[in-house]
């Protein structure tokens, strides 16, 4: 009887230890985000913004990875882009064309000064620019946001590490893929700064 109780206790302890160990996808995702953090891409898991198509192709549904590159030497306009057919396209709900078709107004960029609103012009420097990201990242990218001195990309980073959605996943390619992502974020930010 004492042996049976000892075996049950050992099995209970081993079962508890095995339950604490993260599964393979969580380990891969942790490796991806830790590498991104080391490369100063500041990853976060955030709820899908209401202007991006998330889970089940519905706006604002689900969770997305938000990777932010902060550039101290750049001042960026407030702009939002979505991915349509492998290209960056301005978020149509972010631009108000109702007042005058010749002037585009970004509602969130309006500041009141001395009771007169000051309107910052919309920045369409990335309109129809190709993503040019690694094939393992590009299908999962959803949107891009710029403001102040940061450029933020929203993508399904968990899909990058899942075998079902990315069968070509290789752990040794994480850093290479993220370096390409970082270089493109820097390039897009400088392109937006050049073409206000």
PDB file of C-alpha atoms in Angstrom:
ATOM      1  CA  UNK A   1       0.000   0.000   0.000  1.00  0.00           C
ATOM      2  CA  UNK A   2       2.873   2.393   0.827  1.00  0.00           C
ATOM      3  CA  UNK A   3       4.448   1.770  -2.599  1.00  0.00           C
ATOM      4  CA  UNK A   4       1.179   2.601  -4.360  1.00  0.00           C
ATOM      5  CA  UNK A   5       0.870   5.899  -2.459  1.00  0.00           C
ATOM      6  CA  UNK A   6       4.517   6.729  -3.284  1.00  0.00           C
ATOM      7  CA  UNK A   7       3.927   6.052  -7.008  1.00  0.00           C
ATOM      8  CA  UNK A   8       0.785   8.237  -6.981  1.00  0.00           C
ATOM      9  CA  UNK A   9       2.672  11.095  -5.316  1.00  0.00           C
ATOM     10  CA  UNK A  10       5.541  10.841  -7.822  1.00  0.00           C
ATOM     11  CA  UNK A  11       3.097  10.803 -10.758  1.00  0.00           C
ATOM     12  CA  UNK A  12       1.252  13.801  -9.316  1.00  0.00           C
ATOM     13  CA  UNK A  13       4.497  15.785  -8.934  1.00  0.00           C
ATOM     14  CA  UNK A  14       5.698  14.858 -12.457  1.00  0.00           C
ATOM     15  CA  UNK A  15       2.297  15.745 -13.924  1.00  0.00           C
ATOM     16  CA  UNK A  16       2.367  19.142 -12.236  1.00  0.00           C
ATOM     17  CA  UNK A  17       5.879  19.814 -13.550  1.00  0.00           C
ATOM     18  CA  UNK A  18       4.903  18.807 -17.088  1.00  0.00           C
ATOM     19  CA  UNK A  19       1.861  21.103 -16.981  1.00  0.00           C
ATOM     20  CA  UNK A  20       4.109  24.071 -16.178  1.00  0.00           C
ATOM     21  CA  UNK A  21       6.275  23.542 -19.254  1.00  0.00           C
ATOM     22  CA  UNK A  22       5.113  25.734 -22.186  1.00  0.00           C
ATOM     23  CA  UNK A  23       4.201  24.016 -25.431  1.00  0.00           C
ATOM     24  CA  UNK A  24       6.374  24.215 -28.550  1.00  0.00           C
ATOM     25  CA  UNK A  25       4.513  27.136 -30.152  1.00  0.00           C
ATOM     26  CA  UNK A  26       4.796  29.214 -26.971  1.00  0.00           C
ATOM     27  CA  UNK A  27       8.533  28.494 -26.830  1.00  0.00           C
ATOM     28  CA  UNK A  28       8.946  29.552 -30.480  1.00  0.00           C
ATOM     29  CA  UNK A  29       6.916  32.725 -29.900  1.00  0.00           C
ATOM     30  CA  UNK A  30       9.009  33.552 -26.842  1.00  0.00           C
ATOM     31  CA  UNK A  31      12.198  33.129 -28.888  1.00  0.00           C
ATOM     32  CA  UNK A  32      10.777  35.417 -31.618  1.00  0.00           C
ATOM     33  CA  UNK A  33       9.770  38.158 -29.183  1.00  0.00           C
ATOM     34  CA  UNK A  34      13.001  37.974 -27.184  1.00  0.00           C
ATOM     35  CA  UNK A  35      14.994  38.326 -30.409  1.00  0.00           C
ATOM     36  CA  UNK A  36      12.810  41.279 -31.441  1.00  0.00           C
ATOM     37  CA  UNK A  37      13.370  42.900 -28.050  1.00  0.00           C
ATOM     38  CA  UNK A  38      17.137  42.442 -28.417  1.00  0.00           C
ATOM     39  CA  UNK A  39      16.936  44.126 -31.852  1.00  0.00           C
ATOM     40  CA  UNK A  40      15.025  47.061 -30.275  1.00  0.00           C
ATOM     41  CA  UNK A  41      11.741  46.316 -32.057  1.00  0.00           C
ATOM     42  CA  UNK A  42       9.773  46.559 -28.771  1.00  0.00           C
ATOM     43  CA  UNK A  43       7.238  43.733 -29.272  1.00  0.00           C
ATOM     44  CA  UNK A  44       3.861  43.704 -27.516  1.00  0.00           C
ATOM     45  CA  UNK A  45       0.717  41.633 -27.751  1.00  0.00           C
ATOM     46  CA  UNK A  46      -2.206  44.033 -28.187  1.00  0.00           C
ATOM     47  CA  UNK A  47      -5.863  43.801 -29.052  1.00  0.00           C
ATOM     48  CA  UNK A  48      -6.471  44.379 -32.735  1.00  0.00           C
ATOM     49  CA  UNK A  49      -7.075  48.092 -33.453  1.00  0.00           C
ATOM     50  CA  UNK A  50     -10.527  48.874 -34.839  1.00  0.00           C
ATOM     51  CA  UNK A  51      -9.087  50.010 -38.197  1.00  0.00           C
ATOM     52  CA  UNK A  52      -7.305  46.686 -38.921  1.00  0.00           C
ATOM     53  CA  UNK A  53      -8.903  43.461 -40.088  1.00  0.00           C
ATOM     54  CA  UNK A  54      -8.103  40.894 -37.425  1.00  0.00           C
ATOM     55  CA  UNK A  55      -9.372  37.406 -36.760  1.00  0.00           C
ATOM     56  CA  UNK A  56     -11.953  36.084 -39.239  1.00  0.00           C
ATOM     57  CA  UNK A  57     -11.253  39.161 -41.420  1.00  0.00           C
ATOM     58  CA  UNK A  58     -13.309  41.384 -39.087  1.00  0.00           C
ATOM     59  CA  UNK A  59     -12.190  44.838 -37.990  1.00  0.00           C
ATOM     60  CA  UNK A  60     -10.819  45.063 -34.454  1.00  0.00           C
ATOM     61  CA  UNK A  61     -11.162  41.370 -33.639  1.00  0.00           C
ATOM     62  CA  UNK A  62      -8.493  39.256 -31.945  1.00  0.00           C
ATOM     63  CA  UNK A  63      -4.948  39.918 -30.810  1.00  0.00           C
ATOM     64  CA  UNK A  64      -1.951  41.042 -32.858  1.00  0.00           C
ATOM     65  CA  UNK A  65       1.752  41.483 -32.332  1.00  0.00           C
ATOM     66  CA  UNK A  66       2.776  45.141 -32.287  1.00  0.00           C
ATOM     67  CA  UNK A  67       6.446  45.756 -33.090  1.00  0.00           C
ATOM     68  CA  UNK A  68       7.563  49.353 -32.633  1.00  0.00           C
ATOM     69  CA  UNK A  69      10.793  50.931 -33.844  1.00  0.00           C
ATOM     70  CA  UNK A  70      11.645  54.203 -32.110  1.00  0.00           C
ATOM     71  CA  UNK A  71      13.793  56.595 -34.132  1.00  0.00           C
ATOM     72  CA  UNK A  72      15.203  59.467 -32.098  1.00  0.00           C
ATOM     73  CA  UNK A  73      16.370  61.492 -35.100  1.00  0.00           C
ATOM     74  CA  UNK A  74      13.029  61.547 -36.962  1.00  0.00           C
ATOM     75  CA  UNK A  75       9.718  63.370 -36.510  1.00  0.00           C
ATOM     76  CA  UNK A  76       6.928  61.442 -38.253  1.00  0.00           C
ATOM     77  CA  UNK A  77       3.377  62.471 -39.128  1.00  0.00           C
ATOM     78  CA  UNK A  78       0.428  60.579 -37.724  1.00  0.00           C
ATOM     79  CA  UNK A  79      -0.517  58.113 -40.464  1.00  0.00           C
ATOM     80  CA  UNK A  80      -2.128  54.675 -40.760  1.00  0.00           C
ATOM     81  CA  UNK A  81      -1.731  52.149 -43.536  1.00  0.00           C
ATOM     82  CA  UNK A  82      -3.310  48.767 -44.246  1.00  0.00           C
ATOM     83  CA  UNK A  83      -1.992  45.968 -46.427  1.00  0.00           C
ATOM     84  CA  UNK A  84      -4.015  45.487 -49.604  1.00  0.00           C
ATOM     85  CA  UNK A  85      -2.697  43.164 -52.317  1.00  0.00           C
ATOM     86  CA  UNK A  86       0.842  43.218 -50.911  1.00  0.00           C
ATOM     87  CA  UNK A  87       1.029  47.028 -50.862  1.00  0.00           C
ATOM     88  CA  UNK A  88       0.628  49.728 -48.237  1.00  0.00           C
ATOM     89  CA  UNK A  89      -2.605  51.663 -48.674  1.00  0.00           C
ATOM     90  CA  UNK A  90      -3.742  54.584 -46.483  1.00  0.00           C
ATOM     91  CA  UNK A  91      -6.501  53.744 -44.038  1.00  0.00           C
ATOM     92  CA  UNK A  92      -9.612  55.176 -45.690  1.00  0.00           C
ATOM     93  CA  UNK A  93     -11.403  55.770 -42.390  1.00  0.00           C
ATOM     94  CA  UNK A  94      -8.484  57.910 -41.199  1.00  0.00           C
ATOM     95  CA  UNK A  95      -8.868  60.461 -43.980  1.00  0.00           C
ATOM     96  CA  UNK A  96     -11.854  62.804 -44.166  1.00  0.00           C
ATOM     97  CA  UNK A  97     -12.612  63.804 -47.753  1.00  0.00           C
ATOM     98  CA  UNK A  98     -16.138  65.061 -47.117  1.00  0.00           C
ATOM     99  CA  UNK A  99     -15.293  68.765 -46.727  1.00  0.00           C
ATOM    100  CA  UNK A 100     -13.365  69.408 -49.924  1.00  0.00           C
ATOM    101  CA  UNK A 101     -12.162  66.826 -52.433  1.00  0.00           C
ATOM    102  CA  UNK A 102      -8.970  68.761 -53.101  1.00  0.00           C
ATOM    103  CA  UNK A 103      -7.877  68.709 -49.430  1.00  0.00           C
ATOM    104  CA  UNK A 104      -7.519  65.598 -47.326  1.00  0.00           C
ATOM    105  CA  UNK A 105      -7.970  66.044 -43.599  1.00  0.00           C
ATOM    106  CA  UNK A 106      -6.694  63.671 -40.937  1.00  0.00           C
ATOM    107  CA  UNK A 107      -9.235  64.030 -38.108  1.00  0.00           C
ATOM    108  CA  UNK A 108      -6.877  63.004 -35.298  1.00  0.00           C
ATOM    109  CA  UNK A 109      -4.199  65.414 -36.510  1.00  0.00           C
ATOM    110  CA  UNK A 110      -6.322  68.502 -35.930  1.00  0.00           C
ATOM    111  CA  UNK A 111      -5.091  70.730 -33.092  1.00  0.00           C
ATOM    112  CA  UNK A 112      -6.911  73.774 -31.832  1.00  0.00           C
ATOM    113  CA  UNK A 113      -4.805  76.900 -31.400  1.00  0.00           C
ATOM    114  CA  UNK A 114      -6.477  80.196 -30.496  1.00  0.00           C
ATOM    115  CA  UNK A 115      -9.914  78.800 -31.411  1.00  0.00           C
ATOM    116  CA  UNK A 116      -8.803  78.005 -34.969  1.00  0.00           C
ATOM    117  CA  UNK A 117      -8.047  74.423 -35.885  1.00  0.00           C
ATOM    118  CA  UNK A 118      -4.650  73.748 -37.421  1.00  0.00           C
ATOM    119  CA  UNK A 119      -4.795  70.870 -39.868  1.00  0.00           C
ATOM    120  CA  UNK A 120      -1.771  68.752 -40.592  1.00  0.00           C
ATOM    121  CA  UNK A 121      -1.789  67.432 -44.158  1.00  0.00           C
ATOM    122  CA  UNK A 122      -2.154  63.686 -44.656  1.00  0.00           C
ATOM    123  CA  UNK A 123       1.004  61.822 -45.606  1.00  0.00           C
ATOM    124  CA  UNK A 124       0.622  59.377 -48.479  1.00  0.00           C
ATOM    125  CA  UNK A 125       4.329  58.723 -49.063  1.00  0.00           C
ATOM    126  CA  UNK A 126       3.882  54.961 -48.701  1.00  0.00           C
ATOM    127  CA  UNK A 127       0.749  54.674 -50.845  1.00  0.00           C
ATOM    128  CA  UNK A 128       1.149  51.638 -53.138  1.00  0.00           C
ATOM    129  CA  UNK A 129       4.645  50.923 -51.778  1.00  0.00           C
ATOM    130  CA  UNK A 130       5.328  47.171 -51.785  1.00  0.00           C
ATOM    131  CA  UNK A 131       5.879  45.413 -48.468  1.00  0.00           C
ATOM    132  CA  UNK A 132       9.194  43.812 -49.533  1.00  0.00           C
ATOM    133  CA  UNK A 133       9.322  41.679 -46.394  1.00  0.00           C
ATOM    134  CA  UNK A 134      10.514  38.073 -46.086  1.00  0.00           C
ATOM    135  CA  UNK A 135       8.019  35.537 -47.421  1.00  0.00           C
ATOM    136  CA  UNK A 136       7.699  34.091 -43.919  1.00  0.00           C
ATOM    137  CA  UNK A 137       6.492  37.452 -42.481  1.00  0.00           C
ATOM    138  CA  UNK A 138       4.661  39.213 -45.333  1.00  0.00           C
ATOM    139  CA  UNK A 139       1.404  37.177 -45.337  1.00  0.00           C
ATOM    140  CA  UNK A 140       0.823  37.964 -41.654  1.00  0.00           C
ATOM    141  CA  UNK A 141       1.310  41.760 -41.766  1.00  0.00           C
ATOM    142  CA  UNK A 142      -1.907  43.729 -41.186  1.00  0.00           C
ATOM    143  CA  UNK A 143      -1.118  47.414 -40.685  1.00  0.00           C
ATOM    144  CA  UNK A 144       1.361  50.219 -40.103  1.00  0.00           C
ATOM    145  CA  UNK A 145       1.079  53.240 -37.821  1.00  0.00           C
ATOM    146  CA  UNK A 146       3.406  56.222 -37.557  1.00  0.00           C
ATOM    147  CA  UNK A 147       3.380  58.932 -34.930  1.00  0.00           C
ATOM    148  CA  UNK A 148       5.915  61.242 -33.312  1.00  0.00           C
ATOM    149  CA  UNK A 149       9.222  59.365 -33.500  1.00  0.00           C
ATOM    150  CA  UNK A 150       7.946  55.805 -33.822  1.00  0.00           C
ATOM    151  CA  UNK A 151       6.792  53.475 -36.562  1.00  0.00           C
ATOM    152  CA  UNK A 152       4.649  50.503 -35.545  1.00  0.00           C
ATOM    153  CA  UNK A 153       3.837  47.392 -37.539  1.00  0.00           C
ATOM    154  CA  UNK A 154       0.911  45.137 -36.629  1.00  0.00           C
ATOM    155  CA  UNK A 155       1.190  41.486 -37.607  1.00  0.00           C
ATOM    156  CA  UNK A 156       0.186  38.002 -36.531  1.00  0.00           C
ATOM    157  CA  UNK A 157       3.506  36.984 -35.020  1.00  0.00           C
ATOM    158  CA  UNK A 158       2.031  33.773 -33.640  1.00  0.00           C
ATOM    159  CA  UNK A 159       1.184  32.667 -37.197  1.00  0.00           C
ATOM    160  CA  UNK A 160       4.891  33.109 -38.032  1.00  0.00           C
ATOM    161  CA  UNK A 161       5.848  30.379 -35.527  1.00  0.00           C
ATOM    162  CA  UNK A 162       2.926  27.965 -36.076  1.00  0.00           C
ATOM    163  CA  UNK A 163       3.741  24.933 -38.228  1.00  0.00           C
ATOM    164  CA  UNK A 164       0.233  24.978 -39.763  1.00  0.00           C
ATOM    165  CA  UNK A 165       0.524  28.556 -41.081  1.00  0.00           C
ATOM    166  CA  UNK A 166       4.293  28.710 -41.702  1.00  0.00           C
ATOM    167  CA  UNK A 167       5.603  25.232 -42.572  1.00  0.00           C
ATOM    168  CA  UNK A 168       8.936  26.743 -43.676  1.00  0.00           C
ATOM    169  CA  UNK A 169       9.650  28.101 -40.151  1.00  0.00           C
ATOM    170  CA  UNK A 170      13.291  27.788 -39.131  1.00  0.00           C
ATOM    171  CA  UNK A 171      14.508  29.069 -35.793  1.00  0.00           C
ATOM    172  CA  UNK A 172      17.848  30.135 -37.263  1.00  0.00           C
ATOM    173  CA  UNK A 173      16.031  32.532 -39.653  1.00  0.00           C
ATOM    174  CA  UNK A 174      14.292  34.544 -36.895  1.00  0.00           C
ATOM    175  CA  UNK A 175      17.047  37.105 -36.493  1.00  0.00           C
ATOM    176  CA  UNK A 176      17.557  37.482 -40.262  1.00  0.00           C
ATOM    177  CA  UNK A 177      13.828  38.002 -40.851  1.00  0.00           C
ATOM    178  CA  UNK A 178      13.556  40.516 -38.011  1.00  0.00           C
ATOM    179  CA  UNK A 179      16.606  42.442 -39.262  1.00  0.00           C
ATOM    180  CA  UNK A 180      14.902  42.777 -42.671  1.00  0.00           C
ATOM    181  CA  UNK A 181      11.725  43.947 -40.919  1.00  0.00           C
ATOM    182  CA  UNK A 182      13.688  46.511 -38.901  1.00  0.00           C
ATOM    183  CA  UNK A 183      15.516  47.788 -42.007  1.00  0.00           C
ATOM    184  CA  UNK A 184      12.202  48.207 -43.838  1.00  0.00           C
ATOM    185  CA  UNK A 185      10.606  50.040 -40.918  1.00  0.00           C
ATOM    186  CA  UNK A 186      13.553  52.444 -40.906  1.00  0.00           C
ATOM    187  CA  UNK A 187      13.343  52.866 -44.702  1.00  0.00           C
ATOM    188  CA  UNK A 188       9.582  53.558 -44.597  1.00  0.00           C
ATOM    189  CA  UNK A 189       9.997  56.076 -41.781  1.00  0.00           C
ATOM    190  CA  UNK A 190      12.678  57.982 -43.695  1.00  0.00           C
ATOM    191  CA  UNK A 191      10.571  57.861 -46.849  1.00  0.00           C
ATOM    192  CA  UNK A 192       7.644  59.401 -44.953  1.00  0.00           C
ATOM    193  CA  UNK A 193       9.885  62.090 -43.496  1.00  0.00           C
ATOM    194  CA  UNK A 194      11.219  63.036 -46.937  1.00  0.00           C
ATOM    195  CA  UNK A 195       7.751  63.289 -48.491  1.00  0.00           C
ATOM    196  CA  UNK A 196       5.515  65.144 -46.026  1.00  0.00           C
TER     197      UNK A 196
END
